[in-house]
């Protein structure tokens, strides 16, 4: 039998402290339930872990990721040797630290070609719509040729003056949907990809999404939504097409897509502690891939390196709750790694994940310390996260406040890997230091840097290399990650028990998606 990690790895002086901590954790469970920041065991452990996490060690991981990119054509993008080498690097580090490491295969679109224009014909009364004018194939639609009755899904017709449709955004919208029919879905609120996935789960044989109907939202156009997993042909149609189908009782259509879809495989890296209560999982994640254009040292080498250092140091300590670290594949092409991970979880497995913390870009050169707005107190964009998300934001904010440092909120806009977790009701939060957005004068006054300039001027470019990092932000935010992970590893009292995903949680916006 393997020796406990805290016994085999920790220095003798630290080991004595940990034995006391572990004894206290087992003998005095009420102490663990003490509120965070109140001097309980979680507070002791957090201070110890923050002290152990070093910015210099985080930087060493960044150096390694840069070396991997340099040796592989300057990139670590999904589907490249640079990504595969990145997986090997983090998996080996985590395995040596003592974690149970799983390399989870996920799929992504490696190639897609439309061989012939699509077909959409109404059978009775007979009518043919013009391909690539009245409707377009969603890239990367699988091929398919189906003739079936159309069934509308929670349509808002006539459309309201301002966009309000959330057709197909919730799985509950498909209550009563007859498997084998073609789903007719209206654009609005959530991403096209979310609508497609929900339709596929409901058993649709084909999918027609039509534009919502307001001025500027009437015509269809070519779109790559990165989603294929419904496994059926899918198109985007003009409002006029969808409106006519919705108002034709018993409408039956032939829908055909002639395309070639090639799928590639990459891997998520999932590392789990060998100790802690498996009924309560504390999870942190960062995407491991870069864009093809560059090495991705800030986006998202910074998040990767930070949680890897936290994981390595955390492996030396006993924890009360199971701890899990995830390094996501293919985030840059549609959150594919995190989305497929969450999609494969059973309801019971989802319920066991009590918190998910996301770290995507934590060292932007013109940084602001932004915390995901779990309670929607900023009133911007998407609604509040699932119950518990507000408490995550507060816990992170407390770390900075204790050091006399400010933070600002940032919207759950659906652009990073928290999205799939929020969609199934898992409390989420995290840190973000900014991407291509422009720093405001108010933020410059709070954090320094230059107003009127992007937080990361090298966002998604070849220059996102080792020179594109703010070392102070990297060190500070690595400590913030350590602080919250340590506290939740011992104390989840502030986080509500798992509940069904709230309706608001499934209405995350995605860039250019609704």
Coordinates of C-alpha atoms in Angstrom, one line a residue:
X1 CA 0.0 0.0 0.0
X2 CA 1.3 3.5 -0.9
X3 CA 2.1 5.7 2.0
X4 CA -0.1 8.8 2.4
X5 CA 1.2 11.6 0.3
X6 CA 1.4 14.0 3.2
X7 CA 3.7 11.5 5.0
X8 CA 5.9 10.6 2.1
X9 CA 6.5 14.0 0.6
X10 CA 6.3 16.6 3.3
X11 CA 9.5 17.8 5.1
X12 CA 9.6 16.5 8.8
X13 CA 8.8 19.9 10.3
X14 CA 5.9 20.5 8.0
X15 CA 4.8 16.9 8.5
X16 CA 4.4 17.4 12.2
X17 CA 2.2 20.4 11.6
X18 CA 0.1 18.4 9.1
X19 CA -0.3 15.5 11.5
X20 CA -1.7 18.0 14.0
X21 CA -4.0 19.5 11.3
X22 CA -5.2 16.1 10.2
X23 CA -5.9 15.0 13.8
X24 CA -7.8 18.2 14.4
X25 CA -9.8 17.7 11.2
X26 CA -10.8 14.2 12.1
X27 CA -11.5 14.8 15.8
X28 CA -13.1 18.3 15.6
X29 CA -15.3 18.5 12.5
X30 CA -17.1 21.5 13.9
X31 CA -13.9 23.5 13.6
X32 CA -13.8 22.7 9.9
X33 CA -17.3 24.2 9.6
X34 CA -16.1 27.6 10.9
X35 CA -16.7 30.4 8.4
X36 CA -13.8 31.2 6.2
X37 CA -11.4 33.9 7.5
X38 CA -12.4 33.0 11.1
X39 CA -9.3 31.3 12.2
X40 CA -10.5 27.8 11.6
X41 CA -8.5 24.9 10.2
X42 CA -9.3 26.2 6.7
X43 CA -7.7 29.5 7.5
X44 CA -4.6 27.8 8.9
X45 CA -4.3 25.6 5.9
X46 CA -4.8 28.5 3.5
X47 CA -2.0 30.5 5.0
X48 CA 0.3 27.6 4.9
X49 CA -0.4 26.8 1.2
X50 CA -0.1 30.4 0.1
X51 CA 3.3 30.5 1.7
X52 CA 4.3 27.3 -0.2
X53 CA 3.1 28.5 -3.6
X54 CA 5.9 30.5 -5.3
X55 CA 5.7 32.7 -8.3
X56 CA 9.2 31.6 -9.3
X57 CA 7.9 28.0 -9.6
X58 CA 4.9 29.2 -11.6
X59 CA 7.3 30.9 -13.9
X60 CA 9.3 27.6 -14.4
X61 CA 6.1 26.0 -15.7
X62 CA 5.6 28.9 -18.1
X63 CA 9.2 28.5 -19.3
X64 CA 8.5 24.8 -20.0
X65 CA 5.3 25.7 -22.0
X66 CA 7.2 28.2 -24.0
X67 CA 9.9 25.6 -24.7
X68 CA 7.2 23.2 -25.9
X69 CA 5.7 25.7 -28.2
X70 CA 9.1 26.8 -29.6
X71 CA 10.0 23.1 -30.4
X72 CA 6.6 22.6 -32.1
X73 CA 6.2 25.4 -34.6
X74 CA 5.4 28.2 -32.1
X75 CA 2.0 26.8 -31.0
X76 CA 0.3 24.5 -28.5
X77 CA -3.1 24.5 -30.2
X78 CA -5.5 21.6 -30.2
X79 CA -4.6 19.0 -32.7
X80 CA -0.9 19.9 -32.8
X81 CA 2.2 18.1 -31.4
X82 CA 2.6 21.2 -29.2
X83 CA -0.6 20.4 -27.4
X84 CA 0.2 16.7 -27.1
X85 CA 3.6 17.7 -25.5
X86 CA 1.7 20.1 -23.1
X87 CA -0.5 17.2 -22.0
X88 CA 2.5 15.0 -21.4
X89 CA 4.2 17.8 -19.3
X90 CA 1.3 18.5 -17.0
X91 CA 0.2 14.8 -16.7
X92 CA 3.8 13.8 -15.7
X93 CA 4.1 16.6 -13.1
X94 CA 0.8 15.7 -11.5
X95 CA 1.5 12.0 -11.5
X96 CA 4.8 12.5 -9.8
X97 CA 3.1 14.7 -7.2
X98 CA 1.0 11.7 -6.4
X99 CA -2.4 12.5 -7.9
X100 CA -4.6 10.0 -9.7
X101 CA -4.3 11.3 -13.2
X102 CA -6.8 10.6 -16.1
X103 CA -6.2 11.5 -19.7
X104 CA -9.7 11.9 -21.0
X105 CA -10.2 11.8 -24.8
X106 CA -12.3 14.5 -26.3
X107 CA -13.2 15.1 -29.9
X108 CA -12.8 18.2 -32.1
X109 CA -13.5 19.0 -35.7
X110 CA -10.3 18.4 -37.6
X111 CA -11.8 19.1 -41.0
X112 CA -15.2 19.8 -42.6
X113 CA -16.2 20.2 -46.3
X114 CA -19.6 20.8 -47.8
X115 CA -19.7 18.7 -50.9
X116 CA -23.0 20.1 -52.3
X117 CA -25.5 22.8 -51.4
X118 CA -28.0 21.7 -48.7
X119 CA -31.7 20.9 -49.5
X120 CA -34.8 22.1 -47.7
X121 CA -38.1 21.2 -49.3
X122 CA -41.6 21.4 -47.9
X123 CA -43.5 18.3 -49.1
X124 CA -47.1 19.4 -48.8
X125 CA -47.9 22.0 -50.0
X126 CA -44.7 21.6 -52.1
X127 CA -42.1 24.3 -51.8
X128 CA -38.4 24.5 -52.2
X129 CA -36.2 27.1 -50.5
X130 CA -33.0 28.4 -52.1
X131 CA -29.8 27.1 -50.5
X132 CA -27.2 29.6 -49.4
X133 CA -29.8 32.3 -49.7
X134 CA -32.9 31.4 -47.7
X135 CA -30.9 29.0 -45.5
X136 CA -27.3 27.8 -44.9
X137 CA -25.7 24.7 -43.5
X138 CA -24.3 25.2 -40.0
X139 CA -20.6 24.4 -40.1
X140 CA -19.7 21.7 -39.1
X141 CA -23.0 19.8 -39.6
X142 CA -22.8 16.1 -40.0
X143 CA -24.1 14.7 -43.3
X144 CA -27.7 13.5 -43.4
X145 CA -30.9 13.2 -45.5
X146 CA -34.1 13.1 -43.5
X147 CA -37.8 13.6 -44.3
X148 CA -39.9 14.2 -41.2
X149 CA -42.5 16.4 -39.6
X150 CA -41.3 19.7 -38.1
X151 CA -42.0 20.5 -34.5
X152 CA -41.6 23.9 -33.1
X153 CA -39.7 24.3 -29.8
X154 CA -40.9 27.1 -27.4
X155 CA -41.2 29.7 -30.2
X156 CA -42.0 33.4 -29.7
X157 CA -44.2 34.3 -32.6
X158 CA -44.7 37.0 -33.6
X159 CA -41.3 38.1 -32.3
X160 CA -41.2 40.8 -29.6
X161 CA -39.8 44.2 -30.5
X162 CA -36.5 43.4 -28.7
X163 CA -34.9 40.0 -28.7
X164 CA -36.4 37.8 -26.0
X165 CA -36.6 34.3 -27.5
X166 CA -34.9 31.5 -25.5
X167 CA -36.2 28.7 -27.7
X168 CA -34.3 25.6 -27.1
X169 CA -32.0 27.0 -24.4
X170 CA -33.3 24.6 -21.7
X171 CA -33.7 20.9 -21.9
X172 CA -37.2 21.4 -20.5
X173 CA -38.1 23.3 -23.7
X174 CA -38.2 19.9 -25.4
X175 CA -40.8 18.4 -23.0
X176 CA -43.3 16.8 -25.4
X177 CA -40.9 16.8 -28.3
X178 CA -41.4 13.6 -30.4
X179 CA -38.1 11.9 -31.2
X180 CA -37.5 11.5 -34.9
X181 CA -39.1 14.8 -35.8
X182 CA -37.1 17.8 -37.1
X183 CA -36.7 20.5 -34.4
X184 CA -37.7 24.0 -35.4
X185 CA -35.9 26.4 -33.0
X186 CA -35.8 30.2 -32.9
X187 CA -32.5 32.2 -32.4
X188 CA -32.0 34.0 -29.2
X189 CA -30.6 34.3 -25.6
X190 CA -28.2 31.3 -25.6
X191 CA -25.7 30.0 -28.1
X192 CA -26.6 28.1 -31.2
X193 CA -24.5 25.3 -29.9
X194 CA -26.5 25.0 -26.7
X195 CA -29.7 24.8 -28.8
X196 CA -28.2 22.1 -31.0
X197 CA -27.0 20.0 -28.1
X198 CA -30.4 20.1 -26.4
X199 CA -32.2 19.2 -29.6
X200 CA -29.8 16.2 -30.1
X201 CA -30.5 15.0 -26.5
X202 CA -34.3 15.2 -27.3
X203 CA -33.9 12.9 -30.2
X204 CA -34.3 15.3 -33.1
X205 CA -33.6 13.7 -36.5
X206 CA -32.7 17.1 -38.0
X207 CA -32.4 20.7 -36.7
X208 CA -33.6 24.0 -38.3
X209 CA -32.7 27.2 -36.3
X210 CA -34.2 30.3 -37.8
X211 CA -33.4 34.0 -37.1
X212 CA -35.4 35.7 -34.5
X213 CA -37.3 38.3 -36.5
X214 CA -36.4 41.7 -35.3
X215 CA -34.8 44.3 -37.6
X216 CA -31.2 43.1 -38.2
X217 CA -32.2 39.6 -37.1
X218 CA -34.1 38.3 -40.1
X219 CA -31.7 36.9 -42.6
X220 CA -29.6 33.7 -42.4
X221 CA -25.9 33.7 -43.1
X222 CA -23.0 31.2 -42.9
X223 CA -21.9 30.3 -39.4
X224 CA -19.4 28.0 -37.9
X225 CA -20.7 27.0 -34.5
X226 CA -18.1 24.3 -33.7
X227 CA -20.9 21.9 -32.7
X228 CA -21.7 18.5 -34.4
X229 CA -22.6 16.2 -31.5
X230 CA -26.3 16.1 -32.2
X231 CA -25.2 13.8 -35.1
X232 CA -27.9 15.0 -37.4
X233 CA -28.1 17.6 -40.3
X234 CA -28.6 21.1 -39.1
X235 CA -29.2 24.4 -40.9
X236 CA -29.7 28.2 -40.1
X237 CA -32.7 29.7 -41.9
X238 CA -34.2 33.1 -42.5
X239 CA -37.0 34.2 -40.2
X240 CA -39.4 34.0 -43.0
X241 CA -38.6 30.3 -43.5
X242 CA -39.0 29.4 -39.9
X243 CA -42.2 31.5 -39.5
X244 CA -43.8 29.8 -42.5
X245 CA -42.9 26.3 -41.2
X246 CA -44.2 27.2 -37.7
X247 CA -47.6 28.3 -39.2
X248 CA -48.0 25.3 -41.5
X249 CA -49.9 22.7 -39.5
X250 CA -48.2 19.3 -39.7
X251 CA -45.4 20.6 -42.0
X252 CA -43.2 17.9 -43.3
X253 CA -39.8 18.7 -44.9
X254 CA -36.9 17.0 -46.5
X255 CA -33.6 18.3 -45.0
X256 CA -30.4 17.2 -46.5
X257 CA -26.8 18.1 -45.8
X258 CA -24.0 16.6 -48.0
X259 CA -20.8 17.2 -46.1
X260 CA -17.6 15.4 -45.0
X261 CA -16.9 15.7 -41.2
X262 CA -13.5 14.6 -39.9
X263 CA -13.0 14.4 -36.1
X264 CA -9.7 14.5 -34.3
X265 CA -9.0 13.5 -30.7
X266 CA -7.2 15.4 -27.9
X267 CA -7.1 14.8 -24.2
X268 CA -8.2 16.6 -21.1
X269 CA -5.9 16.0 -18.1
X270 CA -7.8 15.4 -14.9
X271 CA -5.9 15.0 -11.6
X272 CA -7.6 14.0 -8.3
X273 CA -6.4 13.8 -4.8
X274 CA -6.2 10.3 -3.3
X275 CA -7.7 11.5 -0.1
X276 CA -10.7 13.6 0.9
X277 CA -14.4 12.9 0.9
X278 CA -15.5 11.9 -2.6
X279 CA -19.0 13.1 -1.9
X280 CA -17.7 16.7 -1.9
X281 CA -15.4 17.7 -4.7
X282 CA -13.5 21.0 -5.0
X283 CA -12.5 21.6 -8.5
X284 CA -10.2 24.1 -10.3
X285 CA -9.6 24.2 -14.1
X286 CA -7.6 26.1 -16.7
X287 CA -7.5 25.5 -20.5
X288 CA -4.2 24.0 -21.7
X289 CA -4.4 24.8 -25.4
X290 CA -3.3 27.9 -27.2
X291 CA -4.5 29.4 -30.4
X292 CA -2.7 28.3 -33.6
X293 CA -1.1 31.7 -34.0
X294 CA 1.1 31.6 -30.9
X295 CA 2.4 29.8 -27.8
X296 CA -0.3 31.0 -25.5
X297 CA 1.8 32.0 -22.5
X298 CA -0.8 34.3 -21.0
X299 CA -3.7 32.7 -22.7
X300 CA -3.7 30.3 -21.0
X301 CA -0.2 29.2 -19.9
X302 CA -0.7 31.6 -17.0
X303 CA -3.8 29.8 -15.6
X304 CA -2.3 26.4 -16.4
X305 CA 1.0 27.2 -14.6
X306 CA -0.7 28.7 -11.6
X307 CA -3.0 25.8 -10.9
X308 CA -0.2 23.3 -11.6
X309 CA 2.0 24.9 -9.0
X310 CA -1.0 25.0 -6.5
X311 CA -1.7 21.3 -7.3
X312 CA 1.9 20.3 -6.7
X313 CA 2.1 22.0 -3.3
X314 CA -1.4 20.9 -2.3
X315 CA -0.4 17.3 -2.8
X316 CA 1.7 17.4 0.3
X317 CA -1.3 18.1 2.6
X318 CA -4.3 16.2 3.9
X319 CA -7.6 17.7 2.9
X320 CA -11.2 17.1 4.1
X321 CA -12.8 17.2 0.7
X322 CA -11.7 15.6 -2.6
X323 CA -9.7 18.0 -4.7
X324 CA -9.7 17.8 -8.5
X325 CA -7.6 19.8 -11.1
X326 CA -8.6 19.9 -14.7
X327 CA -6.5 21.0 -17.7
X328 CA -8.9 21.5 -20.6
X329 CA -8.4 20.6 -24.2
X330 CA -9.8 22.7 -27.2
X331 CA -11.1 25.7 -25.2
X332 CA -10.1 28.0 -28.0
X333 CA -12.3 26.2 -30.5
X334 CA -15.5 26.1 -28.5
X335 CA -14.9 25.0 -24.8
X336 CA -14.9 21.5 -26.2
X337 CA -12.9 19.9 -23.4
X338 CA -14.9 21.2 -20.5
X339 CA -18.2 20.8 -22.3
X340 CA -17.6 17.2 -23.2
X341 CA -16.3 16.5 -19.6
X342 CA -19.5 17.9 -18.0
X343 CA -21.7 16.3 -20.6
X344 CA -20.4 12.8 -19.7
X345 CA -21.0 13.3 -15.9
X346 CA -24.0 11.6 -14.4
X347 CA -26.4 13.7 -12.3
X348 CA -24.8 12.2 -9.2
X349 CA -21.3 13.1 -10.3
X350 CA -22.4 16.6 -11.1
X351 CA -23.9 17.0 -7.6
X352 CA -20.7 16.0 -6.0
X353 CA -18.8 18.9 -7.5
X354 CA -19.5 21.6 -4.9
X355 CA -17.5 24.4 -6.5
X356 CA -15.7 24.9 -9.8
X357 CA -13.0 27.6 -10.0
X358 CA -11.9 28.8 -13.4
X359 CA -8.5 30.5 -14.2
X360 CA -8.2 31.7 -17.8
X361 CA -5.6 34.5 -18.2
X362 CA -4.3 35.5 -14.8
X363 CA -1.2 37.5 -15.7
X364 CA -2.2 40.0 -18.5
X365 CA 0.5 42.6 -19.0
X366 CA -1.9 45.5 -18.6
X367 CA -3.9 43.6 -16.0
X368 CA -7.0 44.3 -13.8
X369 CA -7.9 41.9 -11.1
X370 CA -11.4 40.8 -12.2
X371 CA -13.6 38.3 -10.3
X372 CA -16.5 36.6 -12.0
X373 CA -19.7 38.3 -11.0
X374 CA -21.4 35.4 -9.2
X375 CA -24.2 37.5 -7.7
X376 CA -24.8 39.7 -10.8
X377 CA -24.2 42.8 -8.6
X378 CA -22.7 44.6 -11.6
X379 CA -26.0 44.1 -13.5
X380 CA -24.1 43.5 -16.7
X381 CA -24.9 40.8 -19.3
X382 CA -25.6 37.3 -18.0
X383 CA -27.5 36.7 -14.8
X384 CA -26.0 35.5 -11.5
X385 CA -24.4 32.1 -11.4
X386 CA -25.9 29.1 -9.7
X387 CA -26.4 29.4 -5.9
X388 CA -23.0 29.4 -4.3
X389 CA -21.4 31.5 -7.0
X390 CA -21.9 34.7 -5.1
X391 CA -20.0 33.2 -2.1
X392 CA -17.1 32.1 -4.4
X393 CA -16.8 35.7 -5.5
X394 CA -16.9 36.9 -1.9
X395 CA -14.3 34.4 -0.8
X396 CA -11.9 35.5 -3.6
X397 CA -12.5 39.2 -2.9
X398 CA -11.7 38.6 0.8
X399 CA -8.2 37.4 -0.2
X400 CA -7.4 40.7 -2.0
X401 CA -9.2 42.9 0.6
X402 CA -7.0 41.3 3.3
X403 CA -4.0 42.7 1.4
X404 CA -5.6 46.1 0.8
X405 CA -6.0 45.3 -2.9
X406 CA -9.0 46.2 -5.1
X407 CA -10.9 44.0 -7.4
X408 CA -13.6 44.6 -10.0
X409 CA -16.3 42.3 -11.4
X410 CA -16.4 40.6 -14.8
X411 CA -19.5 39.1 -16.5
X412 CA -20.2 35.4 -16.9
X413 CA -20.2 36.0 -20.7
X414 CA -19.8 32.3 -21.6
X415 CA -16.3 32.7 -23.1
X416 CA -14.4 30.3 -20.9
X417 CA -14.7 26.9 -19.3
X418 CA -17.0 27.8 -16.4
X419 CA -19.8 27.9 -19.0
X420 CA -20.6 24.2 -19.0
X421 CA -20.5 24.0 -15.2
X422 CA -22.9 26.9 -14.8
X423 CA -25.2 25.4 -17.3
X424 CA -25.8 22.3 -15.1
X425 CA -26.1 24.3 -11.8
X426 CA -22.6 23.9 -10.4
X427 CA -21.5 27.0 -8.4
X428 CA -18.6 28.7 -10.2
X429 CA -16.2 31.6 -10.0
X430 CA -12.6 32.6 -10.7
X431 CA -10.1 35.2 -11.7
X432 CA -9.6 36.9 -15.1
X433 CA -7.1 39.7 -15.8
X434 CA -8.4 40.8 -19.2
X435 CA -8.0 39.9 -22.8
X436 CA -8.6 42.1 -25.9
X437 CA -10.9 44.5 -23.9
X438 CA -9.7 48.1 -23.2
X439 CA -8.6 49.1 -19.8
X440 CA -10.6 52.0 -18.4
X441 CA -9.3 55.1 -16.6
X442 CA -11.0 53.9 -13.5
X443 CA -9.2 50.5 -13.7
X444 CA -5.8 52.2 -14.4
X445 CA -6.3 54.2 -11.2
X446 CA -7.0 51.0 -9.2
X447 CA -4.4 48.7 -10.7
X448 CA -1.9 50.8 -12.5
X449 CA -1.1 50.2 -16.1
X450 CA -2.3 52.2 -19.1
X451 CA -5.9 53.3 -19.8
X452 CA -7.1 53.1 -23.4
X453 CA -4.9 50.1 -24.1
X454 CA -5.9 46.4 -24.2
X455 CA -5.4 44.3 -21.1
X456 CA -3.4 41.9 -23.3
X457 CA -2.2 43.6 -26.5
X458 CA -0.9 40.2 -27.7
X459 CA -4.2 38.4 -27.2
X460 CA -4.3 35.5 -29.7
X461 CA -1.1 36.6 -31.4
X462 CA 2.4 35.2 -31.9
X463 CA 3.7 37.7 -29.4
X464 CA 1.8 36.0 -26.5
X465 CA 5.1 34.6 -25.3
X466 CA 7.2 34.9 -22.1
X467 CA 7.5 38.7 -22.5
X468 CA 3.7 39.0 -22.4
X469 CA 3.3 38.3 -18.6
X470 CA 3.1 40.6 -15.6
X471 CA 5.1 38.8 -12.9
X472 CA 3.3 40.7 -10.1
X473 CA -0.1 39.6 -11.3
X474 CA 1.1 36.1 -11.8
X475 CA 2.4 35.7 -8.3
X476 CA -0.5 37.5 -6.6
X477 CA -3.2 35.5 -8.5
X478 CA -1.4 32.2 -7.9
X479 CA -1.6 33.0 -4.2
X480 CA -5.3 33.8 -4.5
X481 CA -5.9 30.5 -6.2
X482 CA -4.1 28.7 -3.4
X483 CA -6.0 30.5 -0.8
X484 CA -9.5 29.6 -2.1
X485 CA -8.6 26.1 -3.0
X486 CA -7.2 25.5 0.5
X487 CA -10.2 27.0 2.2
X488 CA -12.7 25.0 0.1
X489 CA -10.7 21.8 0.6
X490 CA -11.6 22.1 4.3
X491 CA -14.7 24.2 4.5
X492 CA -17.7 24.2 2.2
X493 CA -20.2 25.5 4.8
X494 CA -20.9 28.6 2.7
X495 CA -21.7 26.7 -0.4
X496 CA -25.4 25.5 -0.7
X497 CA -26.0 21.8 -1.3
X498 CA -26.4 20.7 -4.9
X499 CA -29.7 21.6 -6.6
X500 CA -31.2 21.5 -10.0
X501 CA -29.7 23.9 -12.5
X502 CA -31.7 27.2 -12.4
X503 CA -33.2 28.4 -15.6
X504 CA -31.0 31.5 -15.5
X505 CA -27.9 29.3 -15.5
X506 CA -28.6 28.0 -19.0
X507 CA -28.9 31.4 -20.6
X508 CA -25.2 32.3 -20.7
X509 CA -24.3 34.4 -23.7
X510 CA -21.6 33.3 -26.0
X511 CA -19.7 35.6 -28.3
X512 CA -21.4 35.9 -31.7
X513 CA -23.7 33.1 -30.7
X514 CA -27.2 34.5 -30.0

